[in-house]
Amino acid sequence: GFNTVHSIEQFINQYKENEKVFIIGGEKIYQLFAEITDELYLTTIDTVIENPTAFFPQNFLEKKKPCFLKQENGHIQKVAVNC
């Protein structure tokens, strides 16, 4: 299932006891949670979007030191950060 929260503080209070929580962005959501993210599951799609208006924050991984990068099935990458 899923739940909606309206602030990062509400999220932290509601889910602080959970072992694993998945955040589904957009760009601004990813930026909000960049500082508290332990792992990133990144799906890449080999296509070109005409006139894109939003992007995964390029500086997200630059701020973190990846522990490993693994490609599975040619598309899914798992990056562990803050190890």
PDB file of C-alpha atoms in Angstrom, residues 23-82:
ATOM      1  CA  ILE A  23      10.015   7.303  -1.823  1.00  0.00           C
ATOM      2  CA  ILE A  24       8.610   7.902  -5.290  1.00  0.00           C
ATOM      3  CA  GLY A  25       9.467  11.336  -6.664  1.00  0.00           C
ATOM      4  CA  GLY A  26       9.373  13.774  -8.799  1.00  0.00           C
ATOM      5  CA  GLU A  27      12.389  15.970  -8.864  1.00  0.00           C
ATOM      6  CA  LYS A  28      11.473  18.118  -5.833  1.00  0.00           C
ATOM      7  CA  ILE A  29      10.629  15.072  -3.698  1.00  0.00           C
ATOM      8  CA  TYR A  30      14.026  13.533  -4.463  1.00  0.00           C
ATOM      9  CA  GLN A  31      15.732  16.800  -3.530  1.00  0.00           C
ATOM     10  CA  LEU A  32      13.857  16.915  -0.191  1.00  0.00           C
ATOM     11  CA  PHE A  33      14.884  13.390   0.769  1.00  0.00           C
ATOM     12  CA  ALA A  34      18.449  13.434  -0.586  1.00  0.00           C
ATOM     13  CA  GLU A  35      19.993  14.094   2.821  1.00  0.00           C
ATOM     14  CA  ILE A  36      18.269  11.184   4.601  1.00  0.00           C
ATOM     15  CA  THR A  37      18.474   8.585   1.830  1.00  0.00           C
ATOM     16  CA  ASP A  38      20.388   5.379   2.567  1.00  0.00           C
ATOM     17  CA  GLU A  39      19.804   3.534  -0.702  1.00  0.00           C
ATOM     18  CA  LEU A  40      18.713   4.449  -4.184  1.00  0.00           C
ATOM     19  CA  TYR A  41      17.030   2.111  -6.637  1.00  0.00           C
ATOM     20  CA  LEU A  42      17.412   3.801 -10.003  1.00  0.00           C
ATOM     21  CA  THR A  43      15.612   2.565 -13.090  1.00  0.00           C
ATOM     22  CA  THR A  44      16.960   3.802 -16.376  1.00  0.00           C
ATOM     23  CA  ILE A  45      14.981   3.712 -19.599  1.00  0.00           C
ATOM     24  CA  ASP A  46      16.778   3.841 -22.923  1.00  0.00           C
ATOM     25  CA  THR A  47      14.618   6.431 -24.672  1.00  0.00           C
ATOM     26  CA  VAL A  48      14.554  10.112 -25.555  1.00  0.00           C
ATOM     27  CA  ILE A  49      11.802  12.368 -24.207  1.00  0.00           C
ATOM     28  CA  GLU A  50      11.042  15.417 -26.314  1.00  0.00           C
ATOM     29  CA  ASN A  51      11.004  18.683 -24.359  1.00  0.00           C
ATOM     30  CA  PRO A  52      11.452  17.221 -20.869  1.00  0.00           C
ATOM     31  CA  THR A  53      10.418  19.505 -18.000  1.00  0.00           C
ATOM     32  CA  ALA A  54      11.730  17.646 -14.943  1.00  0.00           C
ATOM     33  CA  PHE A  55      14.873  15.680 -14.235  1.00  0.00           C
ATOM     34  CA  PHE A  56      16.410  13.452 -11.582  1.00  0.00           C
ATOM     35  CA  PRO A  57      18.733  15.788  -9.654  1.00  0.00           C
ATOM     36  CA  GLN A  58      22.180  15.290 -11.202  1.00  0.00           C
ATOM     37  CA  ASN A  59      23.902  16.477  -8.039  1.00  0.00           C
ATOM     38  CA  PHE A  60      22.169  13.805  -5.937  1.00  0.00           C
ATOM     39  CA  LEU A  61      24.906  11.226  -6.435  1.00  0.00           C
ATOM     40  CA  GLU A  62      27.633  13.847  -6.474  1.00  0.00           C
ATOM     41  CA  LYS A  63      26.808  14.658  -2.829  1.00  0.00           C
ATOM     42  CA  LYS A  64      27.040  11.010  -1.815  1.00  0.00           C
ATOM     43  CA  LYS A  65      29.756   8.416  -2.131  1.00  0.00           C
ATOM     44  CA  PRO A  66      28.367   5.291  -3.806  1.00  0.00           C
ATOM     45  CA  CYS A  67      29.416   2.033  -2.148  1.00  0.00           C
ATOM     46  CA  PHE A  68      28.538  -0.065  -5.166  1.00  0.00           C
ATOM     47  CA  LEU A  69      26.757   0.130  -8.462  1.00  0.00           C
ATOM     48  CA  LYS A  70      25.038  -2.960  -9.815  1.00  0.00           C
ATOM     49  CA  GLN A  71      23.200  -3.346 -13.067  1.00  0.00           C
ATOM     50  CA  GLU A  72      20.499  -6.012 -13.200  1.00  0.00           C
ATOM     51  CA  ASN A  73      18.547  -7.067 -16.273  1.00  0.00           C
ATOM     52  CA  GLY A  74      20.267  -4.326 -18.226  1.00  0.00           C
ATOM     53  CA  HIS A  75      18.115  -1.574 -16.697  1.00  0.00           C
ATOM     54  CA  ILE A  76      17.860  -1.485 -12.914  1.00  0.00           C
ATOM     55  CA  GLN A  77      20.721  -0.110 -10.876  1.00  0.00           C
ATOM     56  CA  LYS A  78      21.026  -0.176  -7.104  1.00  0.00           C
ATOM     57  CA  VAL A  79      23.264   2.419  -5.544  1.00  0.00           C
ATOM     58  CA  ALA A  80      23.971   2.267  -1.832  1.00  0.00           C
ATOM     59  CA  VAL A  81      24.924   5.632  -0.401  1.00  0.00           C
ATOM     60  CA  ASN A  82      26.155   6.890   2.958  1.00  0.00           C
TER      61      ASN A  82
END
